[in-house]
Every structure is written in C-alpha cells, then in structure tokens.
Short mmCIF file of C-alpha atoms in Angstrom, two decimals:
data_model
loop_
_atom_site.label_atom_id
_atom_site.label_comp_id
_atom_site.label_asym_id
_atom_site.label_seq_id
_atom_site.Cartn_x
_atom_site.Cartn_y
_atom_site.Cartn_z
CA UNK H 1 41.61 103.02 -46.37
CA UNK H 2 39.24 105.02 -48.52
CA UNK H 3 36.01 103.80 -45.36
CA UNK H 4 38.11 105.49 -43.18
CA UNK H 5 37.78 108.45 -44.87
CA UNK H 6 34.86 111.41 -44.38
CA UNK H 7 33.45 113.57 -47.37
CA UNK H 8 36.11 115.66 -48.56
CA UNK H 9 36.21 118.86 -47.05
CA UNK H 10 37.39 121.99 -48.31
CA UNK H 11 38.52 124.35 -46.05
CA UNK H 12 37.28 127.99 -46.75
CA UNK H 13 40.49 129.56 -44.57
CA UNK H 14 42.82 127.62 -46.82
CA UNK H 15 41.01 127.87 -50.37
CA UNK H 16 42.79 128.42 -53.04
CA UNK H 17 40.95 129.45 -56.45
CA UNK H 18 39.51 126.45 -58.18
CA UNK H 19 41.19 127.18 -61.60
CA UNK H 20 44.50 128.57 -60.44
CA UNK H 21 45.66 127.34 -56.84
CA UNK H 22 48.38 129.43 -56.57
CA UNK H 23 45.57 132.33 -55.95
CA UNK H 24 43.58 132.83 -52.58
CA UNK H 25 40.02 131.94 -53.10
CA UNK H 26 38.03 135.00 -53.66
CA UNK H 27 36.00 134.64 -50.64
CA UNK H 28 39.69 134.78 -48.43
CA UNK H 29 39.89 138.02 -50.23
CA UNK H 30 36.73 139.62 -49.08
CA UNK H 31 37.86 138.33 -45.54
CA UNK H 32 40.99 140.05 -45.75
CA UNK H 33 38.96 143.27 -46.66
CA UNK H 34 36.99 143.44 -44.09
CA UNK H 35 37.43 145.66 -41.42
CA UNK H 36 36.41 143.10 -38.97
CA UNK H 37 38.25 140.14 -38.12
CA UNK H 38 35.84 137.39 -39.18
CA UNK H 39 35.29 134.36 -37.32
CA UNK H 40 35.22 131.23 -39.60
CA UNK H 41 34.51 127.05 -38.57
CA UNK H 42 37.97 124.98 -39.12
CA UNK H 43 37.48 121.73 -39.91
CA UNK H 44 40.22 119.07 -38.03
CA UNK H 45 40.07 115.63 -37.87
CA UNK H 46 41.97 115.49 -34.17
CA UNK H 47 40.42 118.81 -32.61
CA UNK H 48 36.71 118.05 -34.65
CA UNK H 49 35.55 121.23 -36.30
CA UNK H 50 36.14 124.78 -34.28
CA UNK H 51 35.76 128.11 -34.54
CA UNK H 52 38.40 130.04 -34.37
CA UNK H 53 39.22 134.00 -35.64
CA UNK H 54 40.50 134.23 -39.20
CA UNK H 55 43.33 136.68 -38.90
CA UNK H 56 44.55 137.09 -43.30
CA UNK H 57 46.05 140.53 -43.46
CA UNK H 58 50.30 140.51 -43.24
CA UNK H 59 50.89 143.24 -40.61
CA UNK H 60 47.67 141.65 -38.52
CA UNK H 61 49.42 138.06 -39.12
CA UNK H 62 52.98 139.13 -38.19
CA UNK H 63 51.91 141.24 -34.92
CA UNK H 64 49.72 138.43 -33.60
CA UNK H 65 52.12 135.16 -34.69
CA UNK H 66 55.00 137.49 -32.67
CA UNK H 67 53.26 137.96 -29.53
CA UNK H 68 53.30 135.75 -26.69
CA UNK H 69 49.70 136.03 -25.81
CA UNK H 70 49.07 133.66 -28.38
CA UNK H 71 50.10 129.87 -28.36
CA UNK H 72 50.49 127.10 -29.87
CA UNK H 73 47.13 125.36 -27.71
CA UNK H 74 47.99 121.58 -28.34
CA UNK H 75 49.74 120.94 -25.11
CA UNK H 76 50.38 117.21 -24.02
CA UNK H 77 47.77 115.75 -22.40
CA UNK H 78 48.23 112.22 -21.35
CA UNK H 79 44.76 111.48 -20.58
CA UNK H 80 43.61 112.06 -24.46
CA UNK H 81 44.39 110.33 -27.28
CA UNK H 82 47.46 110.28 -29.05
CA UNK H 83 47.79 112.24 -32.45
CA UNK H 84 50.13 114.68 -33.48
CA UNK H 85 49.31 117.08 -31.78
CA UNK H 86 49.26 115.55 -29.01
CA UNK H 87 52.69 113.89 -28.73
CA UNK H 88 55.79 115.01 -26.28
CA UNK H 89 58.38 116.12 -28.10
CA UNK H 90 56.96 118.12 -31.15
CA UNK H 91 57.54 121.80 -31.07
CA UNK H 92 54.18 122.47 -32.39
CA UNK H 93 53.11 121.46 -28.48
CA UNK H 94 55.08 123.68 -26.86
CA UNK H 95 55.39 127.13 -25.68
CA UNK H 96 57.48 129.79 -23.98
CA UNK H 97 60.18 128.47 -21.84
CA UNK H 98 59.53 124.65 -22.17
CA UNK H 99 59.75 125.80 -26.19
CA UNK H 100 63.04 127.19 -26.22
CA UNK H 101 64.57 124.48 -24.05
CA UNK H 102 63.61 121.87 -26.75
CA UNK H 103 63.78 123.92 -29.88
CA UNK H 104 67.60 124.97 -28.25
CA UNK H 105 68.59 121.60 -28.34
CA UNK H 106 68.05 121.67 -32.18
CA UNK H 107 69.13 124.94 -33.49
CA UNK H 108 72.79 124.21 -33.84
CA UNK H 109 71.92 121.50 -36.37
CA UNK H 110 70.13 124.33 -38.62
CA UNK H 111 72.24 127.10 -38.30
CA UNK H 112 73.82 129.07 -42.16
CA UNK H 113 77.29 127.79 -41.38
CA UNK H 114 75.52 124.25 -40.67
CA UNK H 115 73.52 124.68 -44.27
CA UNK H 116 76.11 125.86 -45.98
CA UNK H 117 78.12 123.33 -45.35
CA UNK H 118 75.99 120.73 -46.32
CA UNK H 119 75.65 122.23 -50.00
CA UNK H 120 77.65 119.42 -51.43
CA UNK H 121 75.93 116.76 -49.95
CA UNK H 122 72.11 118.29 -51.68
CA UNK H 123 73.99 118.61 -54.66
CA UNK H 124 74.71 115.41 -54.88
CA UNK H 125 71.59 113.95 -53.71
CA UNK H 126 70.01 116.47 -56.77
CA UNK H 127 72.47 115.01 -59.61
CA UNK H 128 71.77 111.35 -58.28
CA UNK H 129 67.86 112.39 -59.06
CA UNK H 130 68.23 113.87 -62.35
CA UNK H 131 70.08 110.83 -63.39
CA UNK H 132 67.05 109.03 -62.57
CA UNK H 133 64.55 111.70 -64.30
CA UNK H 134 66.74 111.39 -67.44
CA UNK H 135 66.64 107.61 -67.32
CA UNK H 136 62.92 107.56 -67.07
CA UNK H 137 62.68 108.87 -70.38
CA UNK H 138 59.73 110.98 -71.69
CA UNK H 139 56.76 111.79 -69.53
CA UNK H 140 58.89 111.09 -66.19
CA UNK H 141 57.13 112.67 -63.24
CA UNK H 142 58.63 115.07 -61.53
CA UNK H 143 57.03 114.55 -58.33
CA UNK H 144 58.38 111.02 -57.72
CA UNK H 145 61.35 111.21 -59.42
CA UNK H 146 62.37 114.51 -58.15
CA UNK H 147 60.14 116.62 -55.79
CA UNK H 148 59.77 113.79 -53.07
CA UNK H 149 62.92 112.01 -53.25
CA UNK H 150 65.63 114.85 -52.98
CA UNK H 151 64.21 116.38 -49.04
CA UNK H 152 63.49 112.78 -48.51
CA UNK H 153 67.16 111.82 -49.25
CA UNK H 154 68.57 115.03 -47.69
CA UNK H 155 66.37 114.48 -44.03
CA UNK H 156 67.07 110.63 -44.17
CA UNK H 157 70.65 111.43 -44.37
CA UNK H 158 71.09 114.52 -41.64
CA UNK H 159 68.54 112.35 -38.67
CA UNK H 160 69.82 108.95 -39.69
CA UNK H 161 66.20 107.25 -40.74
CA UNK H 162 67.24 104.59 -43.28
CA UNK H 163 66.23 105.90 -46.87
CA UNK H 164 64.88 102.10 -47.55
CA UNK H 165 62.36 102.95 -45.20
CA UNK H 166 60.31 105.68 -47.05
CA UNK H 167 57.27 104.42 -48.40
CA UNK H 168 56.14 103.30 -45.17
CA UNK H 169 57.16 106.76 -43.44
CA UNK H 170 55.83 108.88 -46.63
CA UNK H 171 52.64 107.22 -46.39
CA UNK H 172 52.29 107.63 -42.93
CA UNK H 173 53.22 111.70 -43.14
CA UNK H 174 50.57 111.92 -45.38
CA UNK H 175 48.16 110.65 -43.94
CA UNK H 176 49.12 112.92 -40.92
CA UNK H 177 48.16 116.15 -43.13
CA UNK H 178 45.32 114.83 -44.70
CA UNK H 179 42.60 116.91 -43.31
CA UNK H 180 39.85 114.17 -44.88
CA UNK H 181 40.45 111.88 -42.62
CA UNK H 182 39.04 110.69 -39.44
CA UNK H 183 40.45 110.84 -35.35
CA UNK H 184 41.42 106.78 -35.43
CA UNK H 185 42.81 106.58 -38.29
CA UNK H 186 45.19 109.52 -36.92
CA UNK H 187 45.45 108.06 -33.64
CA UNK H 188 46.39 104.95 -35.32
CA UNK H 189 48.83 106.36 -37.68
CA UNK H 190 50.64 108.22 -34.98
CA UNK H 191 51.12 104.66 -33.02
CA UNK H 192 52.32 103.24 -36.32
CA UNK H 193 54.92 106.47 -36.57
CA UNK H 194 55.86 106.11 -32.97
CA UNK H 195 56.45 102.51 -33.16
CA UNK H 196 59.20 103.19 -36.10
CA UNK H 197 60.95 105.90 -34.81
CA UNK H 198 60.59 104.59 -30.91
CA UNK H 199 62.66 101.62 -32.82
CA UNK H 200 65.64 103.88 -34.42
CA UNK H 201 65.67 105.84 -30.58
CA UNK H 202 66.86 102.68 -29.16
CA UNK H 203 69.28 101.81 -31.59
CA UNK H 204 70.64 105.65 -30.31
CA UNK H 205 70.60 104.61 -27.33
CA UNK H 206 72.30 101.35 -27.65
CA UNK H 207 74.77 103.41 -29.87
CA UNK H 208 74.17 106.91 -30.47
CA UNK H 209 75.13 107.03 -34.46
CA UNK H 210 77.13 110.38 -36.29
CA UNK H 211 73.54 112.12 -37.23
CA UNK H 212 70.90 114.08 -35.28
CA UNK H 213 69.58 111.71 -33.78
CA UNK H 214 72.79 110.24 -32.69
CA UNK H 215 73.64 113.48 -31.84
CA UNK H 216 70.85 114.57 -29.74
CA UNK H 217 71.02 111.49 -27.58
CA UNK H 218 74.32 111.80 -26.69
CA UNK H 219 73.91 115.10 -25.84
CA UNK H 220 70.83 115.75 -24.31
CA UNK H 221 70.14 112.07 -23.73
CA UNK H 222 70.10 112.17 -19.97
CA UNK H 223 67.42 115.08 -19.91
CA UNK H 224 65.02 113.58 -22.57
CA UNK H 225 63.03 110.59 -22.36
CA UNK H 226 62.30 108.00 -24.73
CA UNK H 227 59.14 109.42 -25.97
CA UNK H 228 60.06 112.99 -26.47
CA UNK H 229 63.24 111.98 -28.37
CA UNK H 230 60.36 110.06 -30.42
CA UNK H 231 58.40 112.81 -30.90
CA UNK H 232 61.74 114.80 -31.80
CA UNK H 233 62.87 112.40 -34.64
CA UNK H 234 59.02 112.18 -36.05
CA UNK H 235 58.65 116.00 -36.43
CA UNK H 236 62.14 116.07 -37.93
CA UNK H 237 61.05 113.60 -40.40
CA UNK H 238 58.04 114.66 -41.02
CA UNK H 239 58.43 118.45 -41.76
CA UNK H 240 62.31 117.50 -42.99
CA UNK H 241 60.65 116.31 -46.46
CA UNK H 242 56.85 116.76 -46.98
CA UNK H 243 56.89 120.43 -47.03
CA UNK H 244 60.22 120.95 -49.27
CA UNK H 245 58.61 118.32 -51.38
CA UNK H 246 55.69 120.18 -51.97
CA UNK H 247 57.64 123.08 -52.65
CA UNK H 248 59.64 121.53 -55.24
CA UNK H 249 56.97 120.26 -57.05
CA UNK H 250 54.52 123.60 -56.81
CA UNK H 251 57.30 125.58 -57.82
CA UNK H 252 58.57 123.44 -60.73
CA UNK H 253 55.11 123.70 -61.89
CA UNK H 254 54.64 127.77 -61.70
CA UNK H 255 57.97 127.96 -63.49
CA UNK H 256 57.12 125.43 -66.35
CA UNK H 257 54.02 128.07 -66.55
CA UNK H 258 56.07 130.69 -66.82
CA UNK H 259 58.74 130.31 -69.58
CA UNK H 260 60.20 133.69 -68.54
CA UNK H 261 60.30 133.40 -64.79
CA UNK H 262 62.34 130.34 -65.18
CA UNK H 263 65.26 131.41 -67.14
CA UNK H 264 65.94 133.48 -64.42
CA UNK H 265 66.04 130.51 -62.51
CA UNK H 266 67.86 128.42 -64.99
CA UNK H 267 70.53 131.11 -65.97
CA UNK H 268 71.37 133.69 -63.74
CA UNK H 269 73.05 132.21 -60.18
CA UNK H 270 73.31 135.84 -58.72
CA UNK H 271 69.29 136.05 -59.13
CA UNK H 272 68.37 132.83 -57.38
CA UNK H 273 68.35 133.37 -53.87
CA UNK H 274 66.24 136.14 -54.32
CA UNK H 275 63.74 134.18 -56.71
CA UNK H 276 63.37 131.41 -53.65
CA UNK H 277 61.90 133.77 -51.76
CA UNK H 278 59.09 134.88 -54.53
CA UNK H 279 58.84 131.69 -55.38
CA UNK H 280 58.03 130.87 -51.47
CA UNK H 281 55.60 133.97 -50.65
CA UNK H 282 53.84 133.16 -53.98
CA UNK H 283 53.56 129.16 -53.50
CA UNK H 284 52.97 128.87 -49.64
CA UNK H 285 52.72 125.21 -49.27
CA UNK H 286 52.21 125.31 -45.61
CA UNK H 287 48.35 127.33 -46.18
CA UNK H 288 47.20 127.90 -42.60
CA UNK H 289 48.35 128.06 -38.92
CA UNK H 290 46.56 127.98 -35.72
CA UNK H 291 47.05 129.12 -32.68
CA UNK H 292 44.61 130.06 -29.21
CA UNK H 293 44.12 133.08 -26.78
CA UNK H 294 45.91 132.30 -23.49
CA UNK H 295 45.22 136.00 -22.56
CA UNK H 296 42.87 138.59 -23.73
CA UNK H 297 44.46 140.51 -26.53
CA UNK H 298 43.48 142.82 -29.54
CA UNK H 299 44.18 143.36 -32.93
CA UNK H 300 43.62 146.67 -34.74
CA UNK H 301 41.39 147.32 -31.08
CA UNK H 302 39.51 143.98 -31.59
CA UNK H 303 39.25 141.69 -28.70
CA UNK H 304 40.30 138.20 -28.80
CA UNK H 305 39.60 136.48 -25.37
CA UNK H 306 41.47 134.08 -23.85
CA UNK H 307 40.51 130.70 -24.50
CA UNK H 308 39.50 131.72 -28.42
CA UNK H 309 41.40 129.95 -31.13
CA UNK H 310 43.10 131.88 -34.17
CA UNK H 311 43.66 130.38 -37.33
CA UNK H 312 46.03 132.70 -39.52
CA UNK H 313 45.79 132.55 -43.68
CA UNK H 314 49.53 132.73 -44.22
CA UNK H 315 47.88 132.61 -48.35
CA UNK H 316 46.41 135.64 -47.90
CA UNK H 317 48.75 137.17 -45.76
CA UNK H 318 51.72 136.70 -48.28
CA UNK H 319 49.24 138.40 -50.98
CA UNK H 320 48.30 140.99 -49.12
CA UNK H 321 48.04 144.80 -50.84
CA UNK H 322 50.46 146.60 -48.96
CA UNK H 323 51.51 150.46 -49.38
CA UNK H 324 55.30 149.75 -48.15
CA UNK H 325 55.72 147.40 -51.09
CA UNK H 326 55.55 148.12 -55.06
CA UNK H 327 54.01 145.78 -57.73
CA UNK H 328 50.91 143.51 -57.62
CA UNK H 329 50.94 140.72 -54.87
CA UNK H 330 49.38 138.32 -57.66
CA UNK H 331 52.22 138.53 -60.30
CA UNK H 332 55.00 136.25 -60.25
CA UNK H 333 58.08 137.95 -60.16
CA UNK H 334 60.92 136.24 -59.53
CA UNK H 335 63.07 139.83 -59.60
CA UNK H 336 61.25 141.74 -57.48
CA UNK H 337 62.80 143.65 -54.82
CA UNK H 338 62.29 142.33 -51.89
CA UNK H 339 58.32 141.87 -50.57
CA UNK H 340 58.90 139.46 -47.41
CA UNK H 341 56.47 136.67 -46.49
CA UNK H 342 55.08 134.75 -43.35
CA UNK H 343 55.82 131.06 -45.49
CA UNK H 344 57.70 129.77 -42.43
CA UNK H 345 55.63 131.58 -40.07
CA UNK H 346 57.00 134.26 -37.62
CA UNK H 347 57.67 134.23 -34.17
CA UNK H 348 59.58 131.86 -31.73
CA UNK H 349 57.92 129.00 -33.76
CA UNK H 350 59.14 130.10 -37.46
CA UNK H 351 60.11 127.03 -39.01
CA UNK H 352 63.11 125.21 -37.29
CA UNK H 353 64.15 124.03 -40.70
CA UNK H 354 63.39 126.84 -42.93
CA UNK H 355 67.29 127.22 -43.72
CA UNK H 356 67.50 123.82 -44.95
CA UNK H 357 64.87 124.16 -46.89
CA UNK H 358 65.84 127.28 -48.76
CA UNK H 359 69.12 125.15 -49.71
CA UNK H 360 67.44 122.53 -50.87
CA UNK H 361 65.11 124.74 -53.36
CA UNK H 362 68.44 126.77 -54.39
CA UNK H 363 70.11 123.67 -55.14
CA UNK H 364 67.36 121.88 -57.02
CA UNK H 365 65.71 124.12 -59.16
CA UNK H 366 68.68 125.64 -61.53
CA UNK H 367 69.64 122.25 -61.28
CA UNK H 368 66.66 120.96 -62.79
CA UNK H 369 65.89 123.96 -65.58
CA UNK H 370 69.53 123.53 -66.25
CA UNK H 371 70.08 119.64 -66.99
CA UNK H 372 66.62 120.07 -69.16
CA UNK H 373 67.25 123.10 -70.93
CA UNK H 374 63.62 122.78 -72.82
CA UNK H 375 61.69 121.26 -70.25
CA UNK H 376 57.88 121.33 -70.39
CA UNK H 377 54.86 119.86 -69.13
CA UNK H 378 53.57 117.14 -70.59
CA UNK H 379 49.79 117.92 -70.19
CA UNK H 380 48.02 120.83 -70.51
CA UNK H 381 48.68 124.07 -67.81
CA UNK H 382 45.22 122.75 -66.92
CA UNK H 383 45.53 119.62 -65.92
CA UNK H 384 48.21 119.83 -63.52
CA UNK H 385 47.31 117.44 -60.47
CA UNK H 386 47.30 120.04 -57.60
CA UNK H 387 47.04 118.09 -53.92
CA UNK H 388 44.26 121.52 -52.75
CA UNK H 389 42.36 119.73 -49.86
CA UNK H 390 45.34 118.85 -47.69
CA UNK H 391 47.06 120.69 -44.99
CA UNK H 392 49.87 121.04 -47.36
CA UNK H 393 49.78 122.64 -50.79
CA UNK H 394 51.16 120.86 -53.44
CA UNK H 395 51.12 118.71 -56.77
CA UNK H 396 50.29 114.94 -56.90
CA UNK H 397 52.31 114.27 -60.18
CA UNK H 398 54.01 116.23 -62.64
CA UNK H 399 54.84 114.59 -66.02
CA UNK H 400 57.59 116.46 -68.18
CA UNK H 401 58.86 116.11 -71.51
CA UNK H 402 62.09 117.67 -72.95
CA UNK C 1 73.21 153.16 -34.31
CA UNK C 2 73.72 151.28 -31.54
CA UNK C 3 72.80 147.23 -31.43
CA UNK C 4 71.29 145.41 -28.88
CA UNK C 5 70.26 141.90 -28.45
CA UNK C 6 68.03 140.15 -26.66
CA UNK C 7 69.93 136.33 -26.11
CA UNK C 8 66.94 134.67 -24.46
CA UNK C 9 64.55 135.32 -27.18
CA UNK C 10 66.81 134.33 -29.72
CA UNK C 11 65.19 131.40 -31.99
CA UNK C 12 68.18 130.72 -34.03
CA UNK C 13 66.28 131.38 -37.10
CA UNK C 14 69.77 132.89 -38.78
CA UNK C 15 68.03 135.57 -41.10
CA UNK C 16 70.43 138.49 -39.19
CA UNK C 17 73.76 136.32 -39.98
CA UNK C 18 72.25 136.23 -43.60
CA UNK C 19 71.17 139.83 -43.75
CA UNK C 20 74.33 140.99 -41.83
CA UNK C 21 77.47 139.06 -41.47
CA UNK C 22 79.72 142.03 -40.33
CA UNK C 23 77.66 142.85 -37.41
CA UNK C 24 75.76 138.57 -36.50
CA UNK C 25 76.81 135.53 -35.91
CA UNK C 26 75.41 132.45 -34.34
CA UNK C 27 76.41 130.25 -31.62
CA UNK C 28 77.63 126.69 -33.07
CA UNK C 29 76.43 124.34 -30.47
CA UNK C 30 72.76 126.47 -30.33
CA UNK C 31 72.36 128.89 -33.10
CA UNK C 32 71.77 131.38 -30.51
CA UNK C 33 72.75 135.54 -31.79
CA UNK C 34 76.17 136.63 -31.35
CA UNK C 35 76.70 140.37 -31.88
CA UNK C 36 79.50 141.04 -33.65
CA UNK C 37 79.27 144.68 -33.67
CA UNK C 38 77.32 146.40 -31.02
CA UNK C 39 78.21 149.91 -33.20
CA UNK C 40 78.35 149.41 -36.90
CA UNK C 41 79.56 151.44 -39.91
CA UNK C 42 76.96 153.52 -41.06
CA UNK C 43 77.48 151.12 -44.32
CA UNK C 44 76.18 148.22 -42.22
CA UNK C 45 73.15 150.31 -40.93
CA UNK C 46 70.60 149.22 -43.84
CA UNK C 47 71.88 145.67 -43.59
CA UNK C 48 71.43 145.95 -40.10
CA UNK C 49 68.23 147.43 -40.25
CA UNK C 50 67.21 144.42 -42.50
CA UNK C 51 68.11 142.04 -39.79
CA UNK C 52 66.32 143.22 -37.07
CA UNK C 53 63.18 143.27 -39.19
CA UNK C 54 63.88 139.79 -40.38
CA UNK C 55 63.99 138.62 -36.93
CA UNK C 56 61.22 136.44 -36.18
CA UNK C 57 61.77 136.96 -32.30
CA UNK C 58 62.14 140.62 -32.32
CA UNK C 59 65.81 139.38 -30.57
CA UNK C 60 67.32 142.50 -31.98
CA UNK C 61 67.10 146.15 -30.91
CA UNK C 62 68.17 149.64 -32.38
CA UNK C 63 68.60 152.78 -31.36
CA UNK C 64 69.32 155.34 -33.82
CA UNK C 65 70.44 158.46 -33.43
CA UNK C 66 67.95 161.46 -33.84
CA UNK C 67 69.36 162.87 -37.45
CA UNK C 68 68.57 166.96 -37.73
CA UNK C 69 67.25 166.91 -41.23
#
C-alpha cells in the first residue's frame, strides 16, 4: 500500500531527538521556553494539516486538558466521511454529558478491584510468551514475541475479539495511527474495522457472550445502537493493545540501555510500581493530543478563541523543569520520588484503560528481566528500530540475546 | 480536613482508591468515587492529599483547617 502513502512527515510537535527518541527534539524545547504560546501547523491525514496552539509546559498542559472549555472537536458528523474520528461510539468524539454517559457504561470494567483481579490471568498470558521468546532461541525479537502479543492477548481475552484474528486487526490499528498516510486509505480502513467488529456485535446480540462486549450489550443494549456498540468494541481494541505494546517494547529497550535501571526492575518487587510510572513519564508512547476552543479561554493571560485548535506535547510536558520537583527531567530514574506525568492525559478523558495498562507493564517487565537474567540487545544501542513518525511512539523490532 | 466529592465529575480513573484506600472506594457496576471517610485521621491527610491531586476530574475537594503556626 506503499502508493497510498504521502512523503513521510515528521511532525515538529511530536519530535523526538534524532539520535535518542526518548528526548524531546530540541526545537520542542525552545517552544516550551518561550513565554508565548506558539502556534505550530499539525499535519493529519483525516483533518488535512491545521494550525493549532502548541501548549508543552506541565502546569499549562494539566490546567488546559482539565478545563471544560476545551474539547475533544471530532464530533460525529454523518454527512462527512467516516474515519476515526469520526465514528459514534469512540470516546475521543465525545464531550461533557454525552461523554460521561458512554465512558460510565465502561468504567466498572476498569476499575483497581477489576485489575487486580485479573493479575493472574496477565500472568499467565506473560509466562505463555516467554515460553515462546525462549523457544525462539537467540536473536528472538522482543517486539513480536513479547511486546505485541501479551496486550493483544490480554484485550482479546477481556472484549471477546478472537485472538486468531490479530493480524488482520493489528494491521488495521496501525494503519489507523500512521500519520503518513492518506484520507481514503483511512476512510477505507475504518470500513474494513467496522465491518469486523459490526460482525462480533451481532454475534452479542444473537448471544451476548461472558466478556465486555457481551457484557455491554446486555446491559446497555437497549440504549445503544449497532454502530456505537461498534465504535465501542473498535476503540477498546484498538487502544486495549497498540499503546501497551508500544510501551512494552520502548521500555524494554531503555532498560536493556540501562543495566542499572533494570535490576531495579528485575529484583526488587517493592520498587516496581513506582518504576512504571518513570518508566511511563520518561517513554510517553502516546506523543501528542489535540483538542479545540469551544469558548474563549486563556492560559498564563493568553487568549485562545473559540473555534482555535490546541495540540498539547504531553513529551515535553512530562520533561518539563519544574521547581516543585527535584532531579533532572532527562535522567532515567526508576527510584525517584514521585514526579507525576500527563502519559494518560488528564481530565474527564484520561485514559479509560490506563489501569490495565499499568498491570500489564508491572506484570511483564520483572517477568521478562527475571526469566533472562543477562538479557541484552542484540545490535548496537544505535540501531534500535524506533517507530518515530507515527502517532504512537515505539520500537519496530527488538532482537535480544541472553 | 474535611472531604468532599464531587459524584458527577467522577471519571472512574481509580488513582484516589490507589493513593487512599482508607478514605476511596469505587462503585462496582461504574467505577464512580465512594467516600469512605468524609473526616480522616490526620495519618490519612497526605495520602489524601495525594488523591485529590491525582484526580484527573478535580472530583475531590478539601478543606483544611487554618493551622496557627
């Protein structure tokens, strides 16, 4: 599908520094310095480029992402063509009330006791991986053995999507994130998405099954139609694996870069949860977030009128020099005392799953470090494969030796 | 201290019954805030204090008392 495809672009708001991606390009730095809030072009294959106000400091990203003022500006439209953003169903098109009717419906399923319980479950799913690492011998990689299967697995499991199904629906997410690519072939992959899960809906219908899905139909099957329970199950699916994935696999790369950072992974349980949340400030798949004006509002006394789109660097933000906060934003430190992030967003959209997904990383990683004591990469620090163009941050393979 | 929530901006995001289990809970059919303890031990108050900055809603509301220092 490489015709379909424009010139790569790279998008200034989300660059990361060409020789270590981890880092916030240098010119997201001087934006975050300046004392104005710069407006910057966005490049989007279903919205075409825009212009939109670069908000990258964390106290400017947290105030603005928690007011109402600002939304999400994708609302349905039937009369324009379907993408992703443009689908009933998906959070990421709603706001205020009609939000938290939908996202209400969903909560339960994410809630700690709901995660906690389903620690056994990941484990297994993680053993049943490392199994297959081990079998692959030498030079397995990580990110198809390990990174993408295990949120894969986990998702497939909790909505009830049949695992044998995932290259198709992997393929398909990705191409939904790919910023290099143009409006058919997203409006085409969304009818190709909606024709799968419109499928599995009607099977819940016919017989709602024991998972989300199942679940949601038979609850809140009489107040939801067809399409947004569609549009339900795809965003489920979708941000259910690609964004853990690339978590695993960006964060099982830092730590095979930094011997010291994971032992305390690997061998002390009582330091892990806290390590997670370095490890997600610091890796920040999910790079940037938009939003738009539907009022007139300021931050630090600059306008914004209604009507103007935002577009926040949650990169920068997480990196941000702060006075409240000891130590260098740019060091890795898995022990640090707390220094909280904007990875999942704030607001009444923070990420629906980000529970889930902190379970799955606490489950995986020691698991990893700790079935390959002397794991390493098995090409230079250099040549790590690092996915930088896409919406999501993350690593396109990751060979290992031990 | 004295806790107050706001239900209908709750998000169920769960960082208060993380950050404070003696004084949060969540709803099991919603994930929606249940206060616990609308005056908690001055042992709960940084814990407490934790959650309601965690909260991505701003769901949760304090009032401290004025210390004389």
């Amino acid at each position: 599908m490489t015709e379909a495809h424009t010139e790569p672009k790279s998008l200034p708001i989300a660059a990361r520094e060409p020789q270590c991606p981890y880092q916030p390009a240098a010119e997201l730095r001087a934006l975050q310095k300046e004392a104005e809030l710069p407006r910057v072009k966005v490049p989007s294959p279903l919205l075409g480029e825009f212009d939109a106000v670069a908000i990258t400091r964390y106290e400017d990203v947290k105030d603005a992402l928690g007011d109402s003022r600002l939304q999400m500006g994708f609302e349905f439209d039937p009369d324009k063509p379907r993408t992703m953003l443009n689908q009933p169903g998906n959070l990421l098109n709603y706001n205020g009330e009609g939000h938290s009717r939908l996202r209400r419906m969903l909560t339960g399923f994410f809630t700690i006791k709901r995660i906690r319980a389903l620690r056994p479950m990941i484990e297994q799913v993680v053993a049943d991986r490392l199994d297959e690492v081990e079998a692959a011998g030498q030079g397995a990689d990580l990110v198809r053995l390990f990174s993408t299967p295990i949120p894969t697995q986990v998702i497939c499991e909790l909505l009830g999507v049949p695992y044998a199904d995932r290259a198709d629906f992997q393929r398909r997410a990705k191409v939904g994130l790919d910023v290099n690519t143009t409006l058919e072939v997203q409006v085409q992959n969304l009818k190709d998405m909606d024709e799968y899960m419109s499928g599995l809906v009607a099977a819940h219908r016919r017989s709602p099954g024991e998972n989300m899905l199942g679940q949601v139909v038979r609850d809140f099957g009489h107040e939801l139609d067809d399409d947004e329970l569609t549009g339900i199950g795809n965003m489920l699916l979708i941000a259910g694996h690609e964004t853990t994935a690339s978590m695993l696999s960006a964060s099982a790369a830092l730590l095979l870069q930094n011997p010291e950072q994971l032992a305390v992974v690997r061998d002390e349980p009582e330091a892990v949860d806290r390590a997670i949340e370095e490890l997600l400030r610091y890796v920040c798949p999910a790079t940037i977030m938009p939003r738009e004006a539907a009022e007139d509002f300021a931050v630090r006394d600059q306008e914004i009128r209604k009507g103007e789109r935002v577009v926040f660097s949650i990169l920068a933000a997480n990196r941000d020099e702060r006075d409240d906060v000891e130590g260098d934003p740019d060091t890795l430190d898995v022990r640090r005392p707390q220094r909280p992030h904007v990875t999942f967003g704030h607001g009444a959209h923070q990420c629906l799953g980000q529970q889930l997904a902190r379970m799955e990383l606490r489950v995986a990683l020691p698991a990893l470090f700790q079935r390959f004591p002397t794991l390493t990469l098995a090409v230079p620090d250099d040549e790590v494969d690092y996915r930088t163009t896409a919406l999501v941050f993350g690593v396109n393979a990751l060979p290992v030796t031990w | 201290m004295k806790v107050e929530i706001e239900e209908f901006k709750c998000v169920g995001a769960g960082h208060c019954v993380v950050a404070a289990p003696e004084v949060f809970d969540q709803r099991d059919d919603d994930g929606v805030v249940i206060l616990l303890d609308a005056d908690p031990p001055e042992h709960e108050h940084e814990n407490t204090r934790e959650a309601a900055q965690l909260c991505p809603a701003a769901a949760i509301l304090l009032l401290e008392k004025a210390t004389s220092t």
